[in-house]
Coordinates of N, CA and C in Angstrom, one line a residue:
X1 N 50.5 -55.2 91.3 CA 49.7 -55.4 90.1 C 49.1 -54.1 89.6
X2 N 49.4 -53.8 88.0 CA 49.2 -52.8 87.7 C 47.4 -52.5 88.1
X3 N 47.1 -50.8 88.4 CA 46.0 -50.9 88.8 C 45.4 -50.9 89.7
X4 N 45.6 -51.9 90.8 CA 45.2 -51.8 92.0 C 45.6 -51.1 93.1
X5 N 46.3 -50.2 93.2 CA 46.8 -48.9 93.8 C 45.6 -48.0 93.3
X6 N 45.0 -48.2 92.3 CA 44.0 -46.9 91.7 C 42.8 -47.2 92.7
X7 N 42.7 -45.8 93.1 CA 41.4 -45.3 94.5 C 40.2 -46.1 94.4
X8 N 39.9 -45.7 92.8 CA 38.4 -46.0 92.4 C 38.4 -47.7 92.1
X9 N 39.4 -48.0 91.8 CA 39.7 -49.6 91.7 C 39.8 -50.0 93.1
X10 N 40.0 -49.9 93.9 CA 40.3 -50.2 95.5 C 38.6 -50.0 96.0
X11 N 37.7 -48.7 95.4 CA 36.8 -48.7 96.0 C 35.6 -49.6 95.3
X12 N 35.9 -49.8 94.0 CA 34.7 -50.6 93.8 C 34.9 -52.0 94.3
X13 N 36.4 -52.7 94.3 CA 36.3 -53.9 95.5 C 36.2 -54.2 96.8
X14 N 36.3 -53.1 97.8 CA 35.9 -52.5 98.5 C 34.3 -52.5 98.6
X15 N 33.4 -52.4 97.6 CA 32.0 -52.7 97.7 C 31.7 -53.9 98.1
X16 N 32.8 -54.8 97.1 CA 32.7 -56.0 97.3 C 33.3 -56.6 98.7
X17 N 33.7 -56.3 99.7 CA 34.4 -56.6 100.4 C 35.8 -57.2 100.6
X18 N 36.4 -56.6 99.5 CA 37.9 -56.8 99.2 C 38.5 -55.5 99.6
X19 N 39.3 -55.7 101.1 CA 40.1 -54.6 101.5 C 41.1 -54.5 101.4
X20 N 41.9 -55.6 100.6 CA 43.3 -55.9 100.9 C 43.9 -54.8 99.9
X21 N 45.4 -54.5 100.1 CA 46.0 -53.7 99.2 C 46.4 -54.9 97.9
X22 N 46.6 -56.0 98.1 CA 47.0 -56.7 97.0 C 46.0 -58.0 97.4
X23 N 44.9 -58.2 95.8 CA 44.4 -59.2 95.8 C 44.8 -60.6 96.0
X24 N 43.9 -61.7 96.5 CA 44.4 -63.1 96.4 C 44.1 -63.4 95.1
X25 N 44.0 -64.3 94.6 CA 43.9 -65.1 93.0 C 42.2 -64.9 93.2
X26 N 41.6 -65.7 94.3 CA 40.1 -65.7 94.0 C 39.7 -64.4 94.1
X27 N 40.3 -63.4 94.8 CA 39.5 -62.1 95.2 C 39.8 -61.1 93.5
X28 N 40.8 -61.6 92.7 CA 40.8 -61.3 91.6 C 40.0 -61.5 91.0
X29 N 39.4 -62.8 90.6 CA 38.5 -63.5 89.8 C 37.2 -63.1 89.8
X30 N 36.6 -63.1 91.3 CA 35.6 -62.7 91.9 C 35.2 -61.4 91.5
X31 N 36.4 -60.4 91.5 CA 36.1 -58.8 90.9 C 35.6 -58.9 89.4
X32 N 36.5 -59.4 88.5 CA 36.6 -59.6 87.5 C 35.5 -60.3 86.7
X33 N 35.1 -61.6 87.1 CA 34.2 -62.2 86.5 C 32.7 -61.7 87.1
X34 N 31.9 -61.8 85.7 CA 30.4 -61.0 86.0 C 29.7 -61.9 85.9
X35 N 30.3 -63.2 85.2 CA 28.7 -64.4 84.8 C 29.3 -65.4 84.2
X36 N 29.0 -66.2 84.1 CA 29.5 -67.9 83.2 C 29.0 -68.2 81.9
X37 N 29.4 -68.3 80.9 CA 29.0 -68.9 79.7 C 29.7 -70.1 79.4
X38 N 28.9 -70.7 79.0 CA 28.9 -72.1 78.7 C 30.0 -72.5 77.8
X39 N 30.9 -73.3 77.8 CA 32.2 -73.1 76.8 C 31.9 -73.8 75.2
X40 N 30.9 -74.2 74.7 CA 30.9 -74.5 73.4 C 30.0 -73.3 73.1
X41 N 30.0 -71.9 73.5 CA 29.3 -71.1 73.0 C 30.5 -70.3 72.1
X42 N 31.7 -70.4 72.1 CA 32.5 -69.9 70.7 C 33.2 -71.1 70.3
X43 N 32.6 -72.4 70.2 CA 33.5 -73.5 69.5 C 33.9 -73.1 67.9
X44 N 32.9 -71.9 67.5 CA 33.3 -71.4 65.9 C 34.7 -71.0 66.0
X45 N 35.3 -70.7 66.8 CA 36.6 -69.5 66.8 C 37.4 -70.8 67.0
X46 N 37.3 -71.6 67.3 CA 38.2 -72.9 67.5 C 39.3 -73.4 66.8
X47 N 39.0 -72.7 65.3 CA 39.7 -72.9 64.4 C 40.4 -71.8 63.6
X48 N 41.1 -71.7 62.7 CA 41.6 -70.8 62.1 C 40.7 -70.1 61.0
X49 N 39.8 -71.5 60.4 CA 39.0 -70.5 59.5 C 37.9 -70.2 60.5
X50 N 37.6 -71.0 61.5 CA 36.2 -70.3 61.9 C 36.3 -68.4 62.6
X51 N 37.5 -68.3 61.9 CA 38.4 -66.6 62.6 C 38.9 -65.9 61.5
X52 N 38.5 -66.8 60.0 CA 38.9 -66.3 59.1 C 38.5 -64.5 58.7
X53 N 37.6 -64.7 59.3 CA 36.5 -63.1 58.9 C 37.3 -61.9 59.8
X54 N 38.7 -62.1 60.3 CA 39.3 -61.4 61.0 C 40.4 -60.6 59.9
X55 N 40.4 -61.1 58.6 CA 41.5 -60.8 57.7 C 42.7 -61.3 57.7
X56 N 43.7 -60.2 57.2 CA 45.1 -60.4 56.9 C 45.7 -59.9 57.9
X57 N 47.1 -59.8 58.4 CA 47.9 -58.8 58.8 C 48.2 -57.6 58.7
X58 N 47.7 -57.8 57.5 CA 47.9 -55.8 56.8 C 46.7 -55.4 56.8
X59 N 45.4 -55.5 57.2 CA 44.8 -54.9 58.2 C 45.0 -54.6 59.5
X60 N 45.9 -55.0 60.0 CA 46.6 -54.1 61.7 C 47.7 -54.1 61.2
X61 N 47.9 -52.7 61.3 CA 48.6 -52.0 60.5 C 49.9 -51.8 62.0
X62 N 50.0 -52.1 63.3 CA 50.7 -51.9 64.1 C 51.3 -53.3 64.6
X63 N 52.5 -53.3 64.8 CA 53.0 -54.4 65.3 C 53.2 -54.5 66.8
X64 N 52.5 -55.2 67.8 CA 52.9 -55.1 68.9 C 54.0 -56.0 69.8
X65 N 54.0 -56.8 69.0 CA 55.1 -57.7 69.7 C 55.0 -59.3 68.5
X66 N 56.4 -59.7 68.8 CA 56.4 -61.3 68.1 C 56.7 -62.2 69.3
X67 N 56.4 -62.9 69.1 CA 56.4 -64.5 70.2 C 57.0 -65.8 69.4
X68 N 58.0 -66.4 70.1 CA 58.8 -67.6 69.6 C 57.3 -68.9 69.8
X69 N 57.0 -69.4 69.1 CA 56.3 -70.6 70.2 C 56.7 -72.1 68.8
X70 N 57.1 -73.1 70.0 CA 57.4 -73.9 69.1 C 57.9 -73.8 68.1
X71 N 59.3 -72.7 68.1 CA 60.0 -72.8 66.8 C 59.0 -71.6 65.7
X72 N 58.0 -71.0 65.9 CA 57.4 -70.6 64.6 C 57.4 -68.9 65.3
X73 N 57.3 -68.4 64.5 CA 57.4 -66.7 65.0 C 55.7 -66.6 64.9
X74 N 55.3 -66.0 66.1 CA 53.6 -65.5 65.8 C 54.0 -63.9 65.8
X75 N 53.3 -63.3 65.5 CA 52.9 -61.9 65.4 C 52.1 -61.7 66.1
X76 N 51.6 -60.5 67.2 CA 50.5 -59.8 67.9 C 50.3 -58.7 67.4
X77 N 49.5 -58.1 66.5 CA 49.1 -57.1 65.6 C 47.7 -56.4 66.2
X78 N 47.9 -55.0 66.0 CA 46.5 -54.3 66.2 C 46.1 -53.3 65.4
X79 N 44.6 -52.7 65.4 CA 43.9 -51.7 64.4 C 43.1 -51.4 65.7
X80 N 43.3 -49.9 66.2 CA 42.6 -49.4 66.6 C 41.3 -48.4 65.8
X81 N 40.0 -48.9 65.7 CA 39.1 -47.9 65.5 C 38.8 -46.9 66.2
X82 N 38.7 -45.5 65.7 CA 38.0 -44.1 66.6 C 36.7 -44.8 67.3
X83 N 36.7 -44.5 68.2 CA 34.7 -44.7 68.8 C 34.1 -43.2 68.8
X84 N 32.8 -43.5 68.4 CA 32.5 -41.9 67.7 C 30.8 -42.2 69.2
X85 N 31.1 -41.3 70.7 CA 30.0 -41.4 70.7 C 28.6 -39.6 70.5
X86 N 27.4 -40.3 71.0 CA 26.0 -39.3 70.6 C 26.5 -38.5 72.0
X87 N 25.9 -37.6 71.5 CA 26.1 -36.3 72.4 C 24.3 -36.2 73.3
X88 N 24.6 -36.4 74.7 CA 22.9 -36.0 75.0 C 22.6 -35.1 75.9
X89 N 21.9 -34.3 76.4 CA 21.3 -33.5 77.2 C 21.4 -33.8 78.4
X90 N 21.1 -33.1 79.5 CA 20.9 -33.5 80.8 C 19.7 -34.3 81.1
X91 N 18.8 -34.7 80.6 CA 17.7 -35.7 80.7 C 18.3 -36.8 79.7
X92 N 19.6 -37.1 79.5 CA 19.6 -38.6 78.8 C 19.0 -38.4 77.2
X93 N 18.7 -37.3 76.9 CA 18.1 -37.4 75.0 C 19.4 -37.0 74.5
X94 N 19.1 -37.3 73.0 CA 20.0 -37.1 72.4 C 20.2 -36.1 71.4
X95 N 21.2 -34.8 71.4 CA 21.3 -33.4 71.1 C 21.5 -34.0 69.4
X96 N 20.3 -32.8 69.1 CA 20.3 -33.2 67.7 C 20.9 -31.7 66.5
X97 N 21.1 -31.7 65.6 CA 21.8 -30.6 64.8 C 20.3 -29.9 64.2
X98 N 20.1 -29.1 63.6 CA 19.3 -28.4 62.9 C 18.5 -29.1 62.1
X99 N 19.7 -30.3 61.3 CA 18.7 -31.4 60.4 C 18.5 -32.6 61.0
X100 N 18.0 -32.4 62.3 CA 17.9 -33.5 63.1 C 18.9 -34.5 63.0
X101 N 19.8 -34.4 62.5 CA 21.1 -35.5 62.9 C 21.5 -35.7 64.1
X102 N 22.1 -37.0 64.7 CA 22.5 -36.9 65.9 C 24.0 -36.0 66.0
X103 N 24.6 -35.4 67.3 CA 25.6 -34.7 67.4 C 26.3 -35.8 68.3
X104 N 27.2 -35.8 67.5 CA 28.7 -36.3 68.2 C 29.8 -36.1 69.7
X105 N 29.9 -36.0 70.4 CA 30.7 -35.4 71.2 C 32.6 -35.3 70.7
X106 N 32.7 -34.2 71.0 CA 34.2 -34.0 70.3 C 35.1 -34.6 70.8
X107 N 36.6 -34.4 70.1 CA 37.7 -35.5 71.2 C 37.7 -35.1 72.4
X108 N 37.6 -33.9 72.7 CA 37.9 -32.8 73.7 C 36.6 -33.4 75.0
X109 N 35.6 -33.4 74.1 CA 34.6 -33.9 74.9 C 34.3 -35.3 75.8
X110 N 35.3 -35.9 74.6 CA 35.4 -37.8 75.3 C 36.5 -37.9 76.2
X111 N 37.4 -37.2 76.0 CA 38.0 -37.3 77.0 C 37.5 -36.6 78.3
X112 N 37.3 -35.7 78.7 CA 36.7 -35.0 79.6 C 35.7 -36.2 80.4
X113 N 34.9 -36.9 79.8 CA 34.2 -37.7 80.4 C 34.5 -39.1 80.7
X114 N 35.8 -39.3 79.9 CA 36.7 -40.6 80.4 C 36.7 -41.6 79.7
X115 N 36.0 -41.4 78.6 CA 35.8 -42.4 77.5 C 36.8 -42.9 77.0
X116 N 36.2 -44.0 76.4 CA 37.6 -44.8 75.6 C 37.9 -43.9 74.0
X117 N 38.9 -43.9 73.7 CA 39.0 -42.8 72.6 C 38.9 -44.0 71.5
X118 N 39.8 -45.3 71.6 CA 39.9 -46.4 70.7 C 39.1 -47.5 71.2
X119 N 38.5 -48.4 69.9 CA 38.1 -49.7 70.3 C 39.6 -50.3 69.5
X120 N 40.5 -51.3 70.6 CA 41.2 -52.1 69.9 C 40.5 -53.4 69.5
X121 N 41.5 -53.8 68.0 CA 41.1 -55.3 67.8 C 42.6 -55.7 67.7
X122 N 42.9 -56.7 68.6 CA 44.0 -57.0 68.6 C 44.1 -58.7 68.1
X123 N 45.1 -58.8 66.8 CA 45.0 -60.4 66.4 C 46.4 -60.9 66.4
X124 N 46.2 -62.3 66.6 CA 47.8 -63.4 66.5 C 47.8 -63.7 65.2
X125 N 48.7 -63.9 64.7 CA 49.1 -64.5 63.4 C 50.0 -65.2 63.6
X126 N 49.9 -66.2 62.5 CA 51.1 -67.7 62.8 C 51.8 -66.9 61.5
X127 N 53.0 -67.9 60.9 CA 53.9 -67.4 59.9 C 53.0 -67.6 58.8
X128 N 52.0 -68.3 58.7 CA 51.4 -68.5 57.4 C 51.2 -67.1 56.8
X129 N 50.5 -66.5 57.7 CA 49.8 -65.3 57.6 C 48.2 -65.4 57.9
X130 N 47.6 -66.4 58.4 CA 46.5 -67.0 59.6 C 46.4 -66.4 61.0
X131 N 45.2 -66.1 60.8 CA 44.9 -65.4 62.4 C 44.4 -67.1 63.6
X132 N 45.3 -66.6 64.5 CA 45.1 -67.4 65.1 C 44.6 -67.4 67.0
X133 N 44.0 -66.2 66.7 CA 43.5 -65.7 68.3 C 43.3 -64.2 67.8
X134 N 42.4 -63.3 68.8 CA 41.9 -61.9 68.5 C 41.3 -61.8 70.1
X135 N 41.5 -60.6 70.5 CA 41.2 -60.3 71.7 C 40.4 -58.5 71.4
X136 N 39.3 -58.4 71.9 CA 38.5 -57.2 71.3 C 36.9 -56.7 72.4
X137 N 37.1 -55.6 72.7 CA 36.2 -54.9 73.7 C 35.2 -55.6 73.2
X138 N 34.0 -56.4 73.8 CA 32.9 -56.8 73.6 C 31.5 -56.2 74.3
X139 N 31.4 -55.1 74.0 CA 30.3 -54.4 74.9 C 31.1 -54.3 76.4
X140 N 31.9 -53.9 76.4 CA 32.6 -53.1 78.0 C 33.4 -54.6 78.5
X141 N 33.3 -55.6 78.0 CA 34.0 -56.8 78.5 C 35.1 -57.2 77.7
X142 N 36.0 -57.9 77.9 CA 37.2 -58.6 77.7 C 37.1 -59.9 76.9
X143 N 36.8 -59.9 75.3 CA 36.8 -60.9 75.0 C 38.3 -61.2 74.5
X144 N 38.5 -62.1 74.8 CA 40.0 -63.3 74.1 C 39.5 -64.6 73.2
X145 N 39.8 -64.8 72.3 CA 39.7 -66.2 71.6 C 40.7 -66.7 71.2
X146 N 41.6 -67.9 71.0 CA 42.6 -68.7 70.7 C 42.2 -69.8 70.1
X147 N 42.7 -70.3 68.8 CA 42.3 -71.8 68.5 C 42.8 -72.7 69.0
X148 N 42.4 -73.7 69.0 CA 42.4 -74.8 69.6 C 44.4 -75.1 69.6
X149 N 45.2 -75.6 68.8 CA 45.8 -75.8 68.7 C 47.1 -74.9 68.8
X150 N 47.1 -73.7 69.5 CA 47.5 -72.4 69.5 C 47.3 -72.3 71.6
X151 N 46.5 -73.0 71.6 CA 46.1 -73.0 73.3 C 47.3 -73.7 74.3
X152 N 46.9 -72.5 75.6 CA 48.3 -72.7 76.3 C 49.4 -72.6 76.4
X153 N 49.7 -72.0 75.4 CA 51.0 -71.1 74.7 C 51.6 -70.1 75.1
X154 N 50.1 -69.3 75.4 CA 51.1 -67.6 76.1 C 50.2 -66.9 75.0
X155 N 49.8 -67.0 73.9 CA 48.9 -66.6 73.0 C 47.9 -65.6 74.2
X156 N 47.6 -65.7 74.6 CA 45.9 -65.6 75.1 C 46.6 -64.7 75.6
X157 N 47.3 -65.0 76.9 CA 48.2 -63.9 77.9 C 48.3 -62.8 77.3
X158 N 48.9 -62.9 76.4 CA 49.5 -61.7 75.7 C 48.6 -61.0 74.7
X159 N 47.6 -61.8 74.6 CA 46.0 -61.1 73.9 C 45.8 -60.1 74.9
X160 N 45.4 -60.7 76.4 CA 44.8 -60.3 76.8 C 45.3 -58.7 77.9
X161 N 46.7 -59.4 77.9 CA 47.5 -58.2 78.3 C 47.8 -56.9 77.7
X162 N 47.6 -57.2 76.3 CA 47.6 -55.5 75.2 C 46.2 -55.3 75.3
X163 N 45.2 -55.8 75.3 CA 43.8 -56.0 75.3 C 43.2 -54.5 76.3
X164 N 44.0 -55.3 77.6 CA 43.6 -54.5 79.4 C 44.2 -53.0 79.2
X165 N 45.1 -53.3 78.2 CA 45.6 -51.3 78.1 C 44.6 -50.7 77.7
X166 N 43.5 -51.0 76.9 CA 42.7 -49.7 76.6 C 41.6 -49.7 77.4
X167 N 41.4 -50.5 78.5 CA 40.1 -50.4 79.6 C 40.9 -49.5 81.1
X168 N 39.6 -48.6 81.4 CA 40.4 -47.8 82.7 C 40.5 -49.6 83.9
X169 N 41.6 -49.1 84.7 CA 42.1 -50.6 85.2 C 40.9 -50.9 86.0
X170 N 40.1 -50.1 86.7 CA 38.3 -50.4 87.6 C 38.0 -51.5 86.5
X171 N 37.6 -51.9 85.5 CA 36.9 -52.3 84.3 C 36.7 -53.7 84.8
X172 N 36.0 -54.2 84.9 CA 35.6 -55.4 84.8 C 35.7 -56.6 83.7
X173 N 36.3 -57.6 83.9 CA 36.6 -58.5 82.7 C 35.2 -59.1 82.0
X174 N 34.4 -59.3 82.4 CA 33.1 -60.0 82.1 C 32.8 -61.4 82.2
X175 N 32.1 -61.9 81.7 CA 31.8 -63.1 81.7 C 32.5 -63.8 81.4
X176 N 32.6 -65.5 81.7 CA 34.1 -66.2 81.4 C 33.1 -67.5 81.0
X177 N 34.2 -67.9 80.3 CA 33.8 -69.6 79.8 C 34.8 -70.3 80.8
X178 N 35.0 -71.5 80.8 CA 35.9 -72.4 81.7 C 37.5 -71.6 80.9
X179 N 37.5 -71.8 80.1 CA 38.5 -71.5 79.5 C 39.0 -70.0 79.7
X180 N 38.4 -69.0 79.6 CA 38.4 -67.9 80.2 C 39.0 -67.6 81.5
X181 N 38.3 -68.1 82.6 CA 38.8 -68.2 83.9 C 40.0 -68.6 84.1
X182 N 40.3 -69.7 83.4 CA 41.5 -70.7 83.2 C 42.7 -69.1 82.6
X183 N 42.5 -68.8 81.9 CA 43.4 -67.9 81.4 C 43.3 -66.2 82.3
X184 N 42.5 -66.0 82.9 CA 42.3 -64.6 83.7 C 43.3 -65.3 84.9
X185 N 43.2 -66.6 85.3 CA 43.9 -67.2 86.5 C 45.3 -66.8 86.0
X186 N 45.5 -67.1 85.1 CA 46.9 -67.3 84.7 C 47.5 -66.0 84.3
X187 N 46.8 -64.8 83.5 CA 46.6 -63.5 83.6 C 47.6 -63.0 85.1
X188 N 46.6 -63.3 86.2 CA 46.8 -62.8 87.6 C 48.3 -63.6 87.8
X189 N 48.7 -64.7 87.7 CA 49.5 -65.1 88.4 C 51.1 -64.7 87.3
X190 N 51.1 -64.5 86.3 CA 52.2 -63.7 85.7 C 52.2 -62.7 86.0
X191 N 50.7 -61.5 86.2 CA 50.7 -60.1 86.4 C 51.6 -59.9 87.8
X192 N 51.6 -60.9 88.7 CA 51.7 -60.9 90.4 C 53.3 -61.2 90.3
X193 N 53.4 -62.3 89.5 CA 54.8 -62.7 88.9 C 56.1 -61.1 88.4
X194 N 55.2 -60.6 87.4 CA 55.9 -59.4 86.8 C 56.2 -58.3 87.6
X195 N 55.0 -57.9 89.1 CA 54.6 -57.1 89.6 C 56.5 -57.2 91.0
X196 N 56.4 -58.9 91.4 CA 57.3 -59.1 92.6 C 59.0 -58.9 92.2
X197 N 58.3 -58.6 91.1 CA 60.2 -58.6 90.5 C 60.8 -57.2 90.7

């Protein structure tokens, strides 16, 4: 499994008491999941318009892959944003310019410290040209959403698998709805699947 060869990924489960060189399914989940949220807390995303505010296609300007499902071609499309962060001092303030503006840290700089250079927003589109799932850093966590009728497909997987490229692999998934868990499970058991081949 991609990742778990990485030192610092072995040691922060290792905190947890995971020694193994290759996780079980629970000892996956257990790293991964931070907290439970209740599953009608994104029933909005359930639909296609309640995801409408996601756009067109031609705002992700990158094509990452097409998926057959049920006869219909979906699209996996992405737009990476720059993340621009504040530059601070060795007491935690933040280094300001002449006109008190905040200062930026350079690329040179974000890298050096390990930062994410991109926030991806990664979205499904059916042939309509309807978004129909979006997968996008949520404050350092792993969000995925899929509409209802789009669910159990492979949709999510593959949200969530372009998704995990821009987090260092240590990263923690975050909090999970039933549905969540349900898909990180299934995550682990293709990754384990892809890994034995």
């Amino acid at each position: 499994m991609k990742g778990w060869h990485n030192e610092s990924y072995r040691h922060s489960l290792a905190a947890r008491g995971i020694k193994t060189r290759w996780p079980t399914e629970e000892q996956f989940i257990e790293h991964h999941r931070t907290g439970f949220i209740l599953s009608d807390a994104y029933d909005k995303y359930s639909t296609s318009e309640g995801i409408a505010w996601l756009g067109g296609s031609e705002e992700y300007p990158h094509l990452l892959k097409t998926l057959k499902i049920d006869g219909e071609n979906i699209e996996i499309r992405i737009k990476l944003d720059e993340n621009r962060y504040v530059k601070t001092d060795a007491n935690e303030n933040i280094v300001r310019d002449e006109y008190g503006m905040a200062v930026y840290l350079t690329d040179v700089e974000v890298k050096e410290k390990g930062y994410s250079e991109y926030n991806p927003v990664i979205v499904a589109f059916n042939e309509s040209g309807n978004p129909i799932g979006f997968a996008s850093n949520e404050w350092g966590a792993s969000g995925v959403w899929v509409i209802t009728e789009y669910q159990k497909k492979g949709v999510g997987f593959e949200l969530l698998k372009a998704l995990r490229k821009y987090f260092k692999e240590e990263q923690r998934m975050g909090q999970m709805t039933e549905a969540g868990e349900h898909l990180t499970r299934s995550y682990y058991r293709k990754l384990s699947k892809e890994e034995s081949l």
